[in-house]
Amino acid sequence: MSSITPEQHVVSYGKLAATWLALMALTVLTIWVSFQDLGIFRVWAALSIASLKSGLVIAIFMQMKYENRLLKWLLFLALATLAIFIGLTFVDVLYR
Amino acid sequence: MTNSEATTVQDERGFWKDTGKTGITSWIFSTDHKRIGFLYFYTVFSFFLVAVILGILMRIELMAPGRTIMGPQTYNALFTVHGVIMIFLFILPGFQGVFGNLLMPIQIGARDVAFPRLNLLSWWIYITGAATIITSLFTGSGPPDTGWTFYVPFSARTGTNVTLAVFGVFLIGMSAILTGLNFVTTIHRLRAEGMTWGRIPLFVWSVYATAWVQVLATPILGITLLLIIAERVLGAGLFDPGRGGDPLMYQHLFWIYSHPAVYIMILPAMGVISEIIPVFSRKPIFGYGMIAMSSLAIAAAGSLVWGHHMFTSGMSDLAVLVFSFLTFVVAIPSAIKVFNWVSTLYKGSISLEAPMLFALGFILLFSIGGLTGLILGSAATDIHVHDTQFVVGHFHYVIFGGSGFAFFGAMHYWFPKFFGRRYREKLALAAWILLFIGFNVMYFSMMVLGVEGMPRRYYDYLPEFHALNLTSTFGSWILFAGMVIMLVNLFHGLLRGEPVERNPWGGATLEWSIPTPPPTDNFVEEPVVTHGPYDFKGSGIP
Ligand code: HEM
Ligand SMILES: [Cu+2]
């Protein structure tokens, strides 16, 4: 039987602050983009920035970056499942 | 492994003996996976029996055209409550809750599941959900009449007590998620020394695949049910086209969960069959790796086919095409299993004792269910038989002839292990024959009726359908007789049956190496596994 030893990873203040600044910058970018006339790409732009932001939060603030491989896979699996479900639903909605 | 000295040291009542707590609290507050397994068994099986009675009543109503013993509203309530109980209170929690709990930890050489208290909490949430559903039958303005699928717009408008029933199902879903989480963790972390992934019994593989489906798919059911409540209580308009909603959205959400749920019902059943077949053919299972992987493949691919329930709903033609194709893909791993079981039987020295009979019954009935499923999975033929008695026949072949028979088989297979006694083999055979004949008479007639055009969910029908409906009802009585004999036999065995050794069938999985009944801690000393689960020679079984 193997045992789990939870590793406490301490993220430095500098890094936390940098992440926070990056998030703020991305928020500004979101607002700026919303004023640009990008047509259909507007949604894609907004969604990409949002994904980037949540990625940062999950990786640094929620410490997923320092977790073991298994946990990363679990997260990936859950997100991939969600993406597939939404994708297949759109095969109906977009072509109805 | 022979450590018969240990048996004498062990109290011969094993985990049944008192645990310090007294009376009922030693059960309902126990964290022992075996006691929790029995809690599940007695609750789940009681609900099953209630729903069987409801089914029999429906068949009596359909004995003759026109009103026989009830009117339309009662009939609507009956098929709804029958369906909800069978699906959400019996078969979905049944396999994982009962046999997953009773056997999975022992089969991997663990003392208990990873989170024993969470396990107990799962049962309590299950019971709370069940109580909520039962309350919904007797309060408000009458029992739900939507069918077990709760389709909008009807479920959003009907005056019956849908809100409470749906909330009860929501709770049951929560319980399932916790069980799934618990089992995945247990199988990853608590395997005994030497219990490599290539040596875990196939039942454990199927419990593992099922647990993943429970964790990943059930949240979607939860959300969907809450949306119905939002629609009813807050008038959210999510599914109402008049306010920008989309009723088909409900069907998508419901089936995104409910098709994978079919695999929560069938995968552990397949696991049980994979245990029984090699033991009663005295041969290692054919294609261990293929069976194990096909469980995972079914779980994964089965999550992508939900649209086959919606071919006539008006969804896009492209979606019909895609989902029809994907449905055919899932048939492959299911067929892999059937072929491997049959190959295991080939040239084995087969003994036809009760568990084996149920396993063979499973293979035949499940194959009929699976193949008629392909008729429903092809868009063109589905349009003809959609929402007819054909569908009712088909899914009873899968969940009753399949999962139900496997459940009965598991009861007979592991009965001696947990009670330390035997039932009568002759009576078990008689019960099985009646069950098998009654089942086919009842549901095959229903499938024929469906092809002839009799719709499902109606209390009445045209006169030309009379003969077959009468036949079907007779079948339900034969089936019922078989069930009564089976239960009397098991109950009698429990009280009076002749005592058995630790390994009456000659199985090579770990549960047969420990004392009968299992001690509270399962293993007298921590096991070290040196051979595969179907290596009868390696474990010294003749
Ligand atoms: C003796 C046993 C049983 C009998 C007599 C029986 C009979 C019936 C009948 C007559 C219907 C309704 C047909 C209609 O008018 O649409 C029905 C529906 C149904 N049954 Fe059974 N059944 C039995 C066992 C089971 C089992 C073991 C399961 C599942 C584990 C099950 C699940 C269902 C479901 C999900 C429905 C659909 C309900 C709905 O339309 O919403 N039944 N059954
Ligand atoms: Cu389906």
XYZ file of C-alpha atoms in Angstrom, chain B residues 15-16 24-47 97-98 101-102 119-124 126-127:
38
model
C -18.613 -9.468 10.672
C -22.150 -10.371 11.764
C -30.071 -1.140 14.763
C -27.434 1.522 15.439
C -24.749 -1.114 14.881
C -26.042 -1.108 11.320
C -27.244 2.347 10.396
C -24.178 4.019 11.910
C -21.682 1.351 10.896
C -18.776 2.311 8.667
C -17.958 -1.308 7.794
C -18.287 -1.653 4.019
C -20.002 -5.039 4.437
C -22.660 -3.693 6.765
C -23.204 -0.706 4.499
C -23.504 -3.139 1.609
C -26.289 -4.924 3.426
C -27.983 -1.634 4.315
C -28.058 -0.913 0.618
C -29.228 -4.405 -0.174
C -32.231 -4.407 2.110
C -33.352 -0.904 1.156
C -32.704 -1.237 -2.553
C -34.345 -4.636 -2.751
C -37.443 -3.550 -0.841
C -37.949 -0.774 -3.349
C -24.093 0.169 -3.325
C -24.622 -3.524 -2.696
C -19.514 -2.276 -1.280
C -19.657 -5.909 -0.258
C -19.525 5.710 2.421
C -22.033 5.774 5.266
C -22.983 9.331 4.328
C -23.732 8.124 0.778
C -26.256 5.659 2.147
C -27.830 8.295 4.352
C -29.674 7.868 -0.579
C -32.227 7.170 2.144
